[in-house]
Short mmCIF file of C-alpha atoms in Angstrom, two decimals:
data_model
loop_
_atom_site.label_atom_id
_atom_site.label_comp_id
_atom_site.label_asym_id
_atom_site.label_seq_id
_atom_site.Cartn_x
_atom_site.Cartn_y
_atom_site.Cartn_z
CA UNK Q 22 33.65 -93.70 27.29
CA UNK Q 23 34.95 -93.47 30.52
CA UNK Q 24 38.61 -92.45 28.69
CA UNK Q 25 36.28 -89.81 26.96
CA UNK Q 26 34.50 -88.76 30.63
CA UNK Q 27 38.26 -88.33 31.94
CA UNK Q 28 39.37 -86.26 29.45
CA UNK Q 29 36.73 -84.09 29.69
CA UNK Q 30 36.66 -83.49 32.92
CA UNK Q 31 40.63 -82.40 33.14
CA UNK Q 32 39.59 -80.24 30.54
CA UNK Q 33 37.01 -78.80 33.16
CA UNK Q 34 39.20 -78.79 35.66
CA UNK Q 35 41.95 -76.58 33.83
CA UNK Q 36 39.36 -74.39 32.44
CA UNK Q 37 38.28 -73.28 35.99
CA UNK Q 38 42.00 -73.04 37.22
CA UNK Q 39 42.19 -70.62 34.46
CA UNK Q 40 39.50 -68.58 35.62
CA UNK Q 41 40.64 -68.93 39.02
CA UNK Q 42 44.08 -67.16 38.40
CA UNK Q 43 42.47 -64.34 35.81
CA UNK Q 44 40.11 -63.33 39.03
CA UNK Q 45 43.44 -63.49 41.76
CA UNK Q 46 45.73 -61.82 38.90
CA UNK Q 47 43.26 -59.13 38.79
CA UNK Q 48 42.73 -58.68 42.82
CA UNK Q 49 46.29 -58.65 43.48
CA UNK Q 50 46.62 -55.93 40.93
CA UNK Q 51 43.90 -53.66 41.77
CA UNK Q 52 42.50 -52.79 45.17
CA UNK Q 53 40.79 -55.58 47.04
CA UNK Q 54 37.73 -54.84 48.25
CA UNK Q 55 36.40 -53.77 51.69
CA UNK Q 56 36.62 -56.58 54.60
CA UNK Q 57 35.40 -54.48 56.88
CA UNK Q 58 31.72 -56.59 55.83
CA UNK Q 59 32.82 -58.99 58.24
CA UNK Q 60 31.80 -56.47 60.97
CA UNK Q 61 28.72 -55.23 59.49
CA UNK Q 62 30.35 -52.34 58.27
CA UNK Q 63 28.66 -51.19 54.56
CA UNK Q 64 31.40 -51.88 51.81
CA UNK Q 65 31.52 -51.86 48.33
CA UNK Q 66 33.89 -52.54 45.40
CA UNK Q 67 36.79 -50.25 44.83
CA UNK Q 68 39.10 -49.44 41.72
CA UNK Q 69 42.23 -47.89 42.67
CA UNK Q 70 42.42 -46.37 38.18
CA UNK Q 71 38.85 -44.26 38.81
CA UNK Q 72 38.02 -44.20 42.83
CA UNK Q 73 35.68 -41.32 43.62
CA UNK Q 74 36.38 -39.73 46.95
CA UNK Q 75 33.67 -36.90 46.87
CA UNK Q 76 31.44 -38.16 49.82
CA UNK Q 77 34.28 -39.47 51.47
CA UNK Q 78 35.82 -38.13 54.91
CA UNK Q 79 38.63 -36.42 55.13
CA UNK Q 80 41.14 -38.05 57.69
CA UNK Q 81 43.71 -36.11 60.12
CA UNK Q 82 46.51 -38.24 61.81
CA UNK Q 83 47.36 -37.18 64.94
CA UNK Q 84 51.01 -38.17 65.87
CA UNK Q 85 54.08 -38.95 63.83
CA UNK Q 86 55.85 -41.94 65.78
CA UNK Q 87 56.61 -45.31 64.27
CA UNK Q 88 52.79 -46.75 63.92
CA UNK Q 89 52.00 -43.88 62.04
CA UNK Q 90 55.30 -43.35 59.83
CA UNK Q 91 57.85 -45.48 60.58
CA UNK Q 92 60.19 -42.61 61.30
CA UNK Q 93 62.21 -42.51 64.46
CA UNK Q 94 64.85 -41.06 65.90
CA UNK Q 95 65.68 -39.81 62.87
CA UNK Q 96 65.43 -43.07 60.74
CA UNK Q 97 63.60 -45.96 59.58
CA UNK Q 98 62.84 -47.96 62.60
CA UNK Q 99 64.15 -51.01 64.32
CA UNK Q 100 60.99 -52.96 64.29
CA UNK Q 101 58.69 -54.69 61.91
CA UNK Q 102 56.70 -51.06 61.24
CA UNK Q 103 59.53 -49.22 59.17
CA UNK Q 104 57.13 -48.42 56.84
CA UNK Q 105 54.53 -47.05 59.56
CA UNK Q 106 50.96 -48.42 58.92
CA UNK Q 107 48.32 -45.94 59.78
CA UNK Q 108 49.91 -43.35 57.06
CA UNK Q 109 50.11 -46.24 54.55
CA UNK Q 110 46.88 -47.45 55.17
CA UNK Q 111 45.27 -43.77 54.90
CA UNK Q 112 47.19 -43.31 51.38
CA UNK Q 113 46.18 -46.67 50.41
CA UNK Q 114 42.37 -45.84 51.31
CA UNK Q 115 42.57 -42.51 49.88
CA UNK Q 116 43.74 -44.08 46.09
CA UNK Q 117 40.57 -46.41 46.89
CA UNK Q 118 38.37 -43.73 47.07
CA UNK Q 119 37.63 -44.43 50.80
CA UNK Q 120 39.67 -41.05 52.07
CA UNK Q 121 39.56 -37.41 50.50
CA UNK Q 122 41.79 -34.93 52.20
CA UNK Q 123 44.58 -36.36 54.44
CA UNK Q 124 46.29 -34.41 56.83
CA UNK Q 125 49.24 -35.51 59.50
CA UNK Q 126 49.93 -33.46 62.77
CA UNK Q 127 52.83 -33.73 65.16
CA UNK Q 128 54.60 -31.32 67.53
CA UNK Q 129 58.04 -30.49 66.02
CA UNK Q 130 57.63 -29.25 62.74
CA UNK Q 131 61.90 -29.24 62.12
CA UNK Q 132 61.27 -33.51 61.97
CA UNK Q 133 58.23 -32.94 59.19
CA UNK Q 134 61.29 -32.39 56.33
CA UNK Q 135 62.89 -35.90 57.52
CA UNK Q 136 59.26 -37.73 57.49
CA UNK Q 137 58.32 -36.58 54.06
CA UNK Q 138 61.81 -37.90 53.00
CA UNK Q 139 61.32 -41.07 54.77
CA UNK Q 140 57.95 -41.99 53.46
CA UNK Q 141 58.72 -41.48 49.78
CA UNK Q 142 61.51 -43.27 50.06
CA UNK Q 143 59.33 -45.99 52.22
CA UNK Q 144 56.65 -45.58 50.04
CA UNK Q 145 56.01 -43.12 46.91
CA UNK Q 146 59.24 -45.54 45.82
CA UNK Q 147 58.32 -48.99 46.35
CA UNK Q 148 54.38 -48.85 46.00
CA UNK Q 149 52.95 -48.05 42.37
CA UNK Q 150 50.21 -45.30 43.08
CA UNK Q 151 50.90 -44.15 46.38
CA UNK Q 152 52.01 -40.87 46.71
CA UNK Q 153 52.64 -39.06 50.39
CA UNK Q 154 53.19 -35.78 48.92
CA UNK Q 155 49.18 -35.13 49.26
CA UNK Q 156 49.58 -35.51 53.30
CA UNK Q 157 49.36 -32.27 54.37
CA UNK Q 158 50.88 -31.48 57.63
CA UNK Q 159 51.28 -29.38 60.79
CA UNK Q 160 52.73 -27.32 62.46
CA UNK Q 161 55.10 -25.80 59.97
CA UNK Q 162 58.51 -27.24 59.42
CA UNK Q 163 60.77 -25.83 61.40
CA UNK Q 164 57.98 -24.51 64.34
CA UNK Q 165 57.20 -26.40 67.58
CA UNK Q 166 53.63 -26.20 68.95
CA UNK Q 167 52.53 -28.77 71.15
CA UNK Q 168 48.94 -27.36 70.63
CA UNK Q 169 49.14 -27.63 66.78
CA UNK Q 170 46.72 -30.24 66.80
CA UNK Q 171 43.85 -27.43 68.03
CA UNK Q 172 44.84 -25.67 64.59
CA UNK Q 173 44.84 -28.64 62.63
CA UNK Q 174 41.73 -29.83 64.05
CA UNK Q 175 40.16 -26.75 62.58
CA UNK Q 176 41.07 -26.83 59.67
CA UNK Q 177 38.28 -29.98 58.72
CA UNK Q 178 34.61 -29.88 58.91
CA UNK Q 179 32.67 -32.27 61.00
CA UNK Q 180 31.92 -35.24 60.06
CA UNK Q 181 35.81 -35.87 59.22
CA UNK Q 182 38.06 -38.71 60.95
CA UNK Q 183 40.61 -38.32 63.50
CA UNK Q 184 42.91 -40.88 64.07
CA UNK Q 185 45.22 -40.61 66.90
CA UNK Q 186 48.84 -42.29 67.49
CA UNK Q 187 50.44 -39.86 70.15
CA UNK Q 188 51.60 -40.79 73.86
CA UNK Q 189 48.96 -42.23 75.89
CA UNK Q 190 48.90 -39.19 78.24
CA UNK Q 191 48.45 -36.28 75.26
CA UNK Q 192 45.06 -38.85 73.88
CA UNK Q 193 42.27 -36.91 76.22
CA UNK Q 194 42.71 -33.61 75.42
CA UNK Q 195 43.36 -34.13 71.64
CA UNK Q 196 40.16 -36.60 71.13
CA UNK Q 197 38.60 -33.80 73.15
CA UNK Q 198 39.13 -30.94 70.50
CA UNK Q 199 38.09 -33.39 67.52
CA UNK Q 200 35.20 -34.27 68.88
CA UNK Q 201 34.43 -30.71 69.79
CA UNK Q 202 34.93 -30.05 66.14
CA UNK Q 203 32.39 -32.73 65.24
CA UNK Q 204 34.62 -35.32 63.56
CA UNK Q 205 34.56 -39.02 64.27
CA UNK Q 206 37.95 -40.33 66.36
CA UNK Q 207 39.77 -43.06 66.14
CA UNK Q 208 42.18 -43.65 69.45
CA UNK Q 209 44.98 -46.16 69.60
CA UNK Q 210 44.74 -48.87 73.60
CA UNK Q 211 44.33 -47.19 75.54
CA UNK Q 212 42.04 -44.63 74.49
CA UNK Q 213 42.66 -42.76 78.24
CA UNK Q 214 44.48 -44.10 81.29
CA UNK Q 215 41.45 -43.12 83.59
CA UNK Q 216 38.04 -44.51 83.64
CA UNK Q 217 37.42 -41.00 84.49
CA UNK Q 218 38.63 -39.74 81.22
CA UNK Q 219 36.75 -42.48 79.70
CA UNK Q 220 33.15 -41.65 80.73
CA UNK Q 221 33.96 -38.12 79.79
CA UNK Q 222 34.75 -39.21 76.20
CA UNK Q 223 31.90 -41.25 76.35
CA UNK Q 224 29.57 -38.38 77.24
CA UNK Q 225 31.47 -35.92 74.48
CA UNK Q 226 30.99 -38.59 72.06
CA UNK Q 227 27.13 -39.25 72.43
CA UNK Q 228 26.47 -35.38 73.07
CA UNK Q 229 27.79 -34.44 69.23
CA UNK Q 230 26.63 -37.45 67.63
CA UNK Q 231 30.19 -38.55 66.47
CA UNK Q 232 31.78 -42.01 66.61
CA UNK Q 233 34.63 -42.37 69.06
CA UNK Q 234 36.44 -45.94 68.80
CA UNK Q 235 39.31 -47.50 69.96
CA UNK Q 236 42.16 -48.95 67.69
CA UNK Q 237 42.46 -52.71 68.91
CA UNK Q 238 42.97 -54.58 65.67
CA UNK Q 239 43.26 -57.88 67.59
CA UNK Q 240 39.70 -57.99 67.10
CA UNK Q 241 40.11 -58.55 63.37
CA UNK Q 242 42.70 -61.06 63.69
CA UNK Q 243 40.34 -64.33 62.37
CA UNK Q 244 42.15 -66.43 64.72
CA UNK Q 245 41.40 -64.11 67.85
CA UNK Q 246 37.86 -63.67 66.29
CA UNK Q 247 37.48 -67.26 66.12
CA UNK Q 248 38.60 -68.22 69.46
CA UNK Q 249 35.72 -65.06 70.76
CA UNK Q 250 32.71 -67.17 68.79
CA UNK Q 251 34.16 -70.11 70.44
CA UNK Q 252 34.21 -68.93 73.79
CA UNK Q 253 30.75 -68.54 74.04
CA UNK Q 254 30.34 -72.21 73.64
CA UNK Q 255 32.82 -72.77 76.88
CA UNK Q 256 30.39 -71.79 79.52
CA UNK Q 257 31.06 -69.18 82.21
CA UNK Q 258 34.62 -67.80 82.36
CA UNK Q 259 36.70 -69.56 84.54
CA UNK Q 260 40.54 -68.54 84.33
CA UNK Q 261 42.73 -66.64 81.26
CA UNK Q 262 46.52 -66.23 80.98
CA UNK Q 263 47.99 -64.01 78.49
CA UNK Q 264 51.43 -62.66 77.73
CA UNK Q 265 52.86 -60.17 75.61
CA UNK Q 266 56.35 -58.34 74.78
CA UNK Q 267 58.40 -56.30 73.13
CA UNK Q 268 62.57 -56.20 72.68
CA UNK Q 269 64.43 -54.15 75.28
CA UNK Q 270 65.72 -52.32 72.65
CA UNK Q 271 62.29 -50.54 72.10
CA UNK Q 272 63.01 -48.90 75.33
CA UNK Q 273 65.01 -46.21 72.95
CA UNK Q 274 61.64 -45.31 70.83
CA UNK Q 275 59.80 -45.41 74.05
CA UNK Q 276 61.93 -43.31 76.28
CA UNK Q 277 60.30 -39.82 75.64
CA UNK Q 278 57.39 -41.61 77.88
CA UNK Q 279 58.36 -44.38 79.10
CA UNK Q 280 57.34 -44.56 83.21
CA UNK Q 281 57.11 -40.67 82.96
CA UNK Q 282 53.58 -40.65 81.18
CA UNK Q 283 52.58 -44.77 81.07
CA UNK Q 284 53.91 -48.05 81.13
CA UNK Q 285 53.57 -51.37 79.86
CA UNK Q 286 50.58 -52.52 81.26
CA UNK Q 287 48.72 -49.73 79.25
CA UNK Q 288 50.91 -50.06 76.39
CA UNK Q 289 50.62 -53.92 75.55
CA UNK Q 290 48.13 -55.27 78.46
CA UNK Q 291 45.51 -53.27 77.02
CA UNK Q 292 45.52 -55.85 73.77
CA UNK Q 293 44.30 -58.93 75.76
CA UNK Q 294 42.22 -56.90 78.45
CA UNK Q 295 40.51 -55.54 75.61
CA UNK Q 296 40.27 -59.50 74.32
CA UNK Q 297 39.09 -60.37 77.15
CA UNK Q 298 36.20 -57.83 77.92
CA UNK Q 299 34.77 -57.88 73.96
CA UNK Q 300 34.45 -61.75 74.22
CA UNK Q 301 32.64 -61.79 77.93
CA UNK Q 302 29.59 -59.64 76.09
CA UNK Q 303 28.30 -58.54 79.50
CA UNK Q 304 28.14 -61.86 81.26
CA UNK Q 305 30.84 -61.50 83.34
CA UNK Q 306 32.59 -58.54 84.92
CA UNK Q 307 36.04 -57.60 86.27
CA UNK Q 308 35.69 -56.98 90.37
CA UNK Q 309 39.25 -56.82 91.61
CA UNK Q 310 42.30 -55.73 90.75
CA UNK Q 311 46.06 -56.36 91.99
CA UNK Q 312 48.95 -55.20 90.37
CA UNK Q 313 52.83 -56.59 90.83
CA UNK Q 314 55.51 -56.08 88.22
CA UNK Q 315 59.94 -56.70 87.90
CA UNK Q 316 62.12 -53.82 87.55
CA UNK Q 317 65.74 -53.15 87.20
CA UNK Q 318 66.78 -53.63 83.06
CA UNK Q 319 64.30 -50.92 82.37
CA UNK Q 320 65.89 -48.32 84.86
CA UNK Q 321 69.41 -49.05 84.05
CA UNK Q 322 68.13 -48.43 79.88
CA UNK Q 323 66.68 -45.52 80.72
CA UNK Q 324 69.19 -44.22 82.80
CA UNK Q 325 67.03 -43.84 86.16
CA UNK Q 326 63.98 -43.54 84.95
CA UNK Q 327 62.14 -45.84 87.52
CA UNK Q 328 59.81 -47.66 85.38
CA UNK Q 329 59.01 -51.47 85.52
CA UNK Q 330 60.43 -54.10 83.03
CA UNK Q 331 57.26 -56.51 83.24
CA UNK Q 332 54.12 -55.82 84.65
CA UNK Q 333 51.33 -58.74 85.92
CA UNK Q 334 47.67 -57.40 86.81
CA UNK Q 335 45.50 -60.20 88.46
CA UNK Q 336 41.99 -59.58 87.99
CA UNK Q 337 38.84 -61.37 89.75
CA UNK Q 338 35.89 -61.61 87.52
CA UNK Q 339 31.90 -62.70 88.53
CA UNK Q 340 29.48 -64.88 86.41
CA UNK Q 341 26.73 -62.59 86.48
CA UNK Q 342 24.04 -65.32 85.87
CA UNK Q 343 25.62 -67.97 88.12
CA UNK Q 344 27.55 -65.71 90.49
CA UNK Q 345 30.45 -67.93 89.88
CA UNK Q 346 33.99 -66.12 89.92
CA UNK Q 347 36.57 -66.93 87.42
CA UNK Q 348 40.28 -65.03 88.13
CA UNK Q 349 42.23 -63.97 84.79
CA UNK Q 350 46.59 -62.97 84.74
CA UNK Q 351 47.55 -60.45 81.92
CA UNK Q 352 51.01 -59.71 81.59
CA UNK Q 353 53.28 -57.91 79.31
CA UNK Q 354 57.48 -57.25 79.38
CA UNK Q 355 59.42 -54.64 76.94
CA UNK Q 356 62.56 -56.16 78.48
CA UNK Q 357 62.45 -59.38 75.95
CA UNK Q 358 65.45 -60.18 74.03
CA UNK Q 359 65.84 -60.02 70.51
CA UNK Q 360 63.76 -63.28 68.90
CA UNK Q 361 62.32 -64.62 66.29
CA UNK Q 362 58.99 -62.35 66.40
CA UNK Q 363 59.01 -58.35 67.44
CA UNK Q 364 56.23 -59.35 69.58
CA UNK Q 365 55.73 -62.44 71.64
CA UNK Q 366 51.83 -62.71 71.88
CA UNK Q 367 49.53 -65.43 73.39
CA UNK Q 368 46.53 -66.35 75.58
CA UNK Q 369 45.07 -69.56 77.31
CA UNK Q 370 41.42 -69.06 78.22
CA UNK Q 371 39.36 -71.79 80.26
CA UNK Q 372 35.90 -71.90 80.44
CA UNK Q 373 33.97 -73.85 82.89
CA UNK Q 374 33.35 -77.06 79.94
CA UNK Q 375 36.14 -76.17 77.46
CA UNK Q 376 39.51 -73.97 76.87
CA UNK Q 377 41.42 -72.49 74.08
CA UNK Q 378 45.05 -71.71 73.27
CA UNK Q 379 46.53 -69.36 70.74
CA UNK Q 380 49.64 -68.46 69.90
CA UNK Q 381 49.68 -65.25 68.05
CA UNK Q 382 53.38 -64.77 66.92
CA UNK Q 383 53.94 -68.52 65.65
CA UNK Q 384 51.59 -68.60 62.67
CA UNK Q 385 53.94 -71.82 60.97
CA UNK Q 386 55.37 -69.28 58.80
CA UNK Q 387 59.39 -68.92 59.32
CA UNK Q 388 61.95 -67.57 57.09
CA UNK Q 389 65.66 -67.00 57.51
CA UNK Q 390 68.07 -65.09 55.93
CA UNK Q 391 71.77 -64.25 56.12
CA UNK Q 392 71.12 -60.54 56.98
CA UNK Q 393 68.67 -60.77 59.93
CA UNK Q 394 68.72 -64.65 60.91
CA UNK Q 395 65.59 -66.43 61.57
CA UNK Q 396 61.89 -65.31 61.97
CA UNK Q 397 58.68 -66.09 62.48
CA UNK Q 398 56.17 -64.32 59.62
CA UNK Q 399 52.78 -63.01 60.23
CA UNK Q 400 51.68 -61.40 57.34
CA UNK Q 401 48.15 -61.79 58.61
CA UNK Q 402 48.39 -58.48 61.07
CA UNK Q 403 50.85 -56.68 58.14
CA UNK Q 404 52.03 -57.05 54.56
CA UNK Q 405 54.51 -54.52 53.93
CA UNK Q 406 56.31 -56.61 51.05
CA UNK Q 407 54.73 -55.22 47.79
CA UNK Q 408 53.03 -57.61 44.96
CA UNK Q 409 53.94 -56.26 41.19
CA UNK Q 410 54.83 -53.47 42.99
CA UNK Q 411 51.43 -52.66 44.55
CA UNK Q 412 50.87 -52.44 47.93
CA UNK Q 413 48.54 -55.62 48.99
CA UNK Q 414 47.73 -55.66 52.86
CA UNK Q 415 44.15 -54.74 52.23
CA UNK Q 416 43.29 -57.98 54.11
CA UNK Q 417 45.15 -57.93 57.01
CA UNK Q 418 43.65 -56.69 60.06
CA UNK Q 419 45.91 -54.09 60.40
CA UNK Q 420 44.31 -52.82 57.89
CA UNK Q 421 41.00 -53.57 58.26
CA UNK Q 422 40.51 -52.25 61.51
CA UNK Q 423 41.13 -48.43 59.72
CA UNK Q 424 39.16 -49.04 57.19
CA UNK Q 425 36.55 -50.04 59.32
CA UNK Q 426 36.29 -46.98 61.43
CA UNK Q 427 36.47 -44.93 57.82
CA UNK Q 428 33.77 -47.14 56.77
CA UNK Q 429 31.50 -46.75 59.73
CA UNK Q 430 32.42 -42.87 59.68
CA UNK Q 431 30.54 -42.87 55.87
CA UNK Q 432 27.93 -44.88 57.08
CA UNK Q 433 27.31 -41.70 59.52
CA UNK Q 434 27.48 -39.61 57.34
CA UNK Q 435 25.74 -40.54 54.30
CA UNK Q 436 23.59 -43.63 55.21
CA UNK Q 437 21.59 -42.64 58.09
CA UNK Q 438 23.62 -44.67 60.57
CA UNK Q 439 23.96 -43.81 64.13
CA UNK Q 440 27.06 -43.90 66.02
CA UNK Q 441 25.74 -46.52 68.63
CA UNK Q 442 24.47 -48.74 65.66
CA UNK Q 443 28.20 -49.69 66.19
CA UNK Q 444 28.50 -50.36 69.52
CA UNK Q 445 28.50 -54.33 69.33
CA UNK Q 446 30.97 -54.22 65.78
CA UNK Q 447 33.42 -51.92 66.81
CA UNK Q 448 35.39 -51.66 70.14
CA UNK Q 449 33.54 -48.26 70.58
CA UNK Q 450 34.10 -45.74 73.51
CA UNK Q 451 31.13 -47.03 74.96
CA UNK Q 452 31.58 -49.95 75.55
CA UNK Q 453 35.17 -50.47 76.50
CA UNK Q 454 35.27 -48.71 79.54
CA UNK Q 455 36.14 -52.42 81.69
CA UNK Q 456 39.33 -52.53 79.92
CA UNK Q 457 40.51 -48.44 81.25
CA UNK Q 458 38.93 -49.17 84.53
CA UNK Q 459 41.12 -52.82 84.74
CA UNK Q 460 44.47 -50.78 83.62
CA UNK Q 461 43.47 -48.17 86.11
CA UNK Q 462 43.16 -49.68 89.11
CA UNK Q 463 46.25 -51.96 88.07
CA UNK Q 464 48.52 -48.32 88.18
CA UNK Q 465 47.32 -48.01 91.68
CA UNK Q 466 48.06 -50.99 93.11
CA UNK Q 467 51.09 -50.92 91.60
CA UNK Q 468 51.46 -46.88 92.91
CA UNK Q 469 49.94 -48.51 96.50
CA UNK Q 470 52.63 -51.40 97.32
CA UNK Q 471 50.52 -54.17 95.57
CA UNK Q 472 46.88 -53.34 97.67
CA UNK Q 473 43.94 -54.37 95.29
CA UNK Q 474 41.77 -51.92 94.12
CA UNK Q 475 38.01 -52.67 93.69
CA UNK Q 476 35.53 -51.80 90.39
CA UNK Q 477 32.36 -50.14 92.00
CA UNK Q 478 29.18 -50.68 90.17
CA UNK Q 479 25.93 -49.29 90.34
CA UNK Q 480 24.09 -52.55 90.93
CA UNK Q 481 24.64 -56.28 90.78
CA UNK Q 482 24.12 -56.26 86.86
CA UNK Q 483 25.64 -53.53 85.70
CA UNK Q 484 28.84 -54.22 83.44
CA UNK Q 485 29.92 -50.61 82.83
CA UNK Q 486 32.06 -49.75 86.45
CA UNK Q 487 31.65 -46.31 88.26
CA UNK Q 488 34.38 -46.25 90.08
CA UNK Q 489 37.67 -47.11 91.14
CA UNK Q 490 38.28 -47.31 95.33
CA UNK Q 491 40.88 -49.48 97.57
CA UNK Q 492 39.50 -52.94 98.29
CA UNK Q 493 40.47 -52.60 102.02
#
């Protein structure tokens, strides 16, 4: 009997481990479905063969740099985006019935014939069903119009998306014109470099109706998602240290902008700030700001252009309930050398009864190879590498922070959601204007010889600051 009972059960056992690999064979060759549930966001199942994209929005890319195509300086690039991701990701949505139209705007139209070379050969090549012929794209090739995107803007209805990849200084105006136009924006950290800007786009935003977020996929990561539940277990904040960087050789994608129109502190600091503010969830608030930063590799890179190589922004932060302070060091570098990760990325955060550690770029994944050495592997943020040559990062929250917004968009649209219905899911405009005001006043102490810079707020509970003004 019990030989009989043993028998049966490996039977039982290999019976479900058959089923088991049926249901991942058919995931892994088919689109996966929406993950964007996890935030609330309506989803639904998807089939790649038969997806209907008739209520779906429309999306326009603004910008044609390396997050969005992979294309610079004339080439692939040097990083671990050569493929770009918000392009991909918009093709990969539209063949799940998630996009309809999708359009791609830039400035210099003579570079559009090199991008629609690079991304068939980056992707209509290597991914079975993706084809970037359908991108449509402005200005012209050959024509430069650095207000193309006023045109292109036009040329969709409201109730479209916008998603925007351009240098931090150009995001204002162009969010600006698609929200004028009624369609629903996605901006990539920062969204503006002035809190200013910020309550402007905030105003804009809630005046039309239309969903303005910010692209800070961190939030998706389930380790950084985690560690946010967690924190709320910790008690009032008490101290946070995070770091973050990028190879020196970056400098050369970068140096069209680089410590002309931002820095570093907007450009990577905005990742933890952001962090940092989403897990506090209005029970503590940033108060004062000092800035101090390194500089010298930078300069000599860029041949004079007087930008810093790693920038630090202390920030003091009040307990609202208790009154408590807690004090919190963000700092980011694009002076790193070459390593086993593109990005080094971590935090420590202490609460006052508990603190966590994570370690973003060491995920105890490693591979080596005789071409490019030794790495570390996160294909939780990005899976480029195809499976049966289908493209299969629909779980990675590189991804799912798109799809998200393009979820929430429908939702708008079709379901009888409102755009604030989002406002604790997504890092929306309204409610991430600590993180601007935090990189703001770090630029001015910084501009002001290291002098902190105070947040002004309109009363002792308010979390959303005012203003900006010199501590002393």
């Amino acid at each position: 009997t019990k030989h009989t009972n043993y028998l049966l059960l490996l039977q039982l056992n290999f019976t479900s481990l058959l089923v088991v690999h049926t249901m991942w064979k058919h995931l892994t060759r088919s689109a996966l479905p929406s993950v964007a549930a996890i935030a609330g966001v309506s989803s639904r199942w998807a089939d790649a063969s038969n997806a209907d994209n008739s209520a779906s929005p429309s999306v326009l890319m603004m910008g044609t740099g390396e997050y969005t195509t992979g294309f610079v300086g004339g080439k692939a690039a040097n990083s671990d985006k050569s493929t770009g991701v918000v392009g991909l990701v918009c093709l990969d949505l539209q063949q799940r019935g998630k996009i309809s139209r999708l359009g791609m705007c830039g400035t210099n139209g003579s570079k559009i014939p090199g991008i629609r070379d690079h991304l068939q050969r980056v992707i209509g090549d290597v991914y079975e069903g993706l084809d970037p012929s359908v991108i449509e794209t402005w200005p012209p090739d050959g024509v430069i119009d650095r207000k193309a995107f006023k045109i292109a803007a036009m040329d969709f209805q409201p109730g479209d998306c916008a998603i925007i990849f351009t240098p931090d200084d150009t995001h204002f105006e162009i969010a600006m014109a698609c929200i004028d136009r009624g369609m629903h924006v996605m901006i990539t950290k920062p969204p503006v470099k002035t809190l200013e800007e910020h309550k402007a786009l905030a105003a804009a935003a809630a005046a039309k109706g239309v969903l303005v977020v910010v692209e800070v996929h961190k939030r998706f990561d389930p380790i950084y998602s985690d560690a946010v539940d967690r924190m709320q277990k910790l008690g009032p904040f008490s101290f946070m240290q995070s770091y973050m960087s990028q190879p020196k050789h970056q400098l050369q994608t970068f140096k069209d902008w680089a410590g002309k129109s931002s820095d570093i502190s907007y450009y990577l600091n905005s990742h933890h700030i952001d962090l940092h503010e989403w897990a506090m969830k209005g029970s503590s608030r940033p108060e004062r700001v000092t800035g101090v930063s390194s500089k010298g590799v930078a300069r000599e890179l860029l041949k004079g252009v007087d930008t810093e190589d790693t920038i630090s922004l202390a920030v003091q932060w009040r307990n609202l309930q208790s009154c408590s302070t807690g004090h919190a060091l963000y700092t980011s570098s694009w002076v790193a050398p070459k390593a086993d990760v593109h990005s080094q990325q971590r935090f420590f955060y202490m609460g006052q009864s508990g603190e966590i550690a994570v370690d973003q770029a060491h995920r105890g994944y490693t591979m080596a190879t005789d071409e490019a050495g030794f790495s570390n592997v996160n294909p939780l943020f990005w899976k480029p590498t195809p499976t049966n040559g289908r493209f299969t990062a629909q779980r990675c929250y590189g991804y799912i922070s798109f799809e998200s917004f393009v979820d929430a968009a429908k939702a708008i649209n079709n379901e009888g959601k409102k755009p604030e219905d989002f406002d604790h899911i997504l890092p929306t405009i309204a409610t991430t204007a600590g993180t601007t005001a935090i990189l703001e006043a770090g630029r001015l102490s910084l501009d002001n010889d290291g002098k902190p810079f105070d947040l002004v707020y309109s009363d002792a509970s308010a979390t959303v600051p005012d203003a900006i003004v010199p501590a002393y």
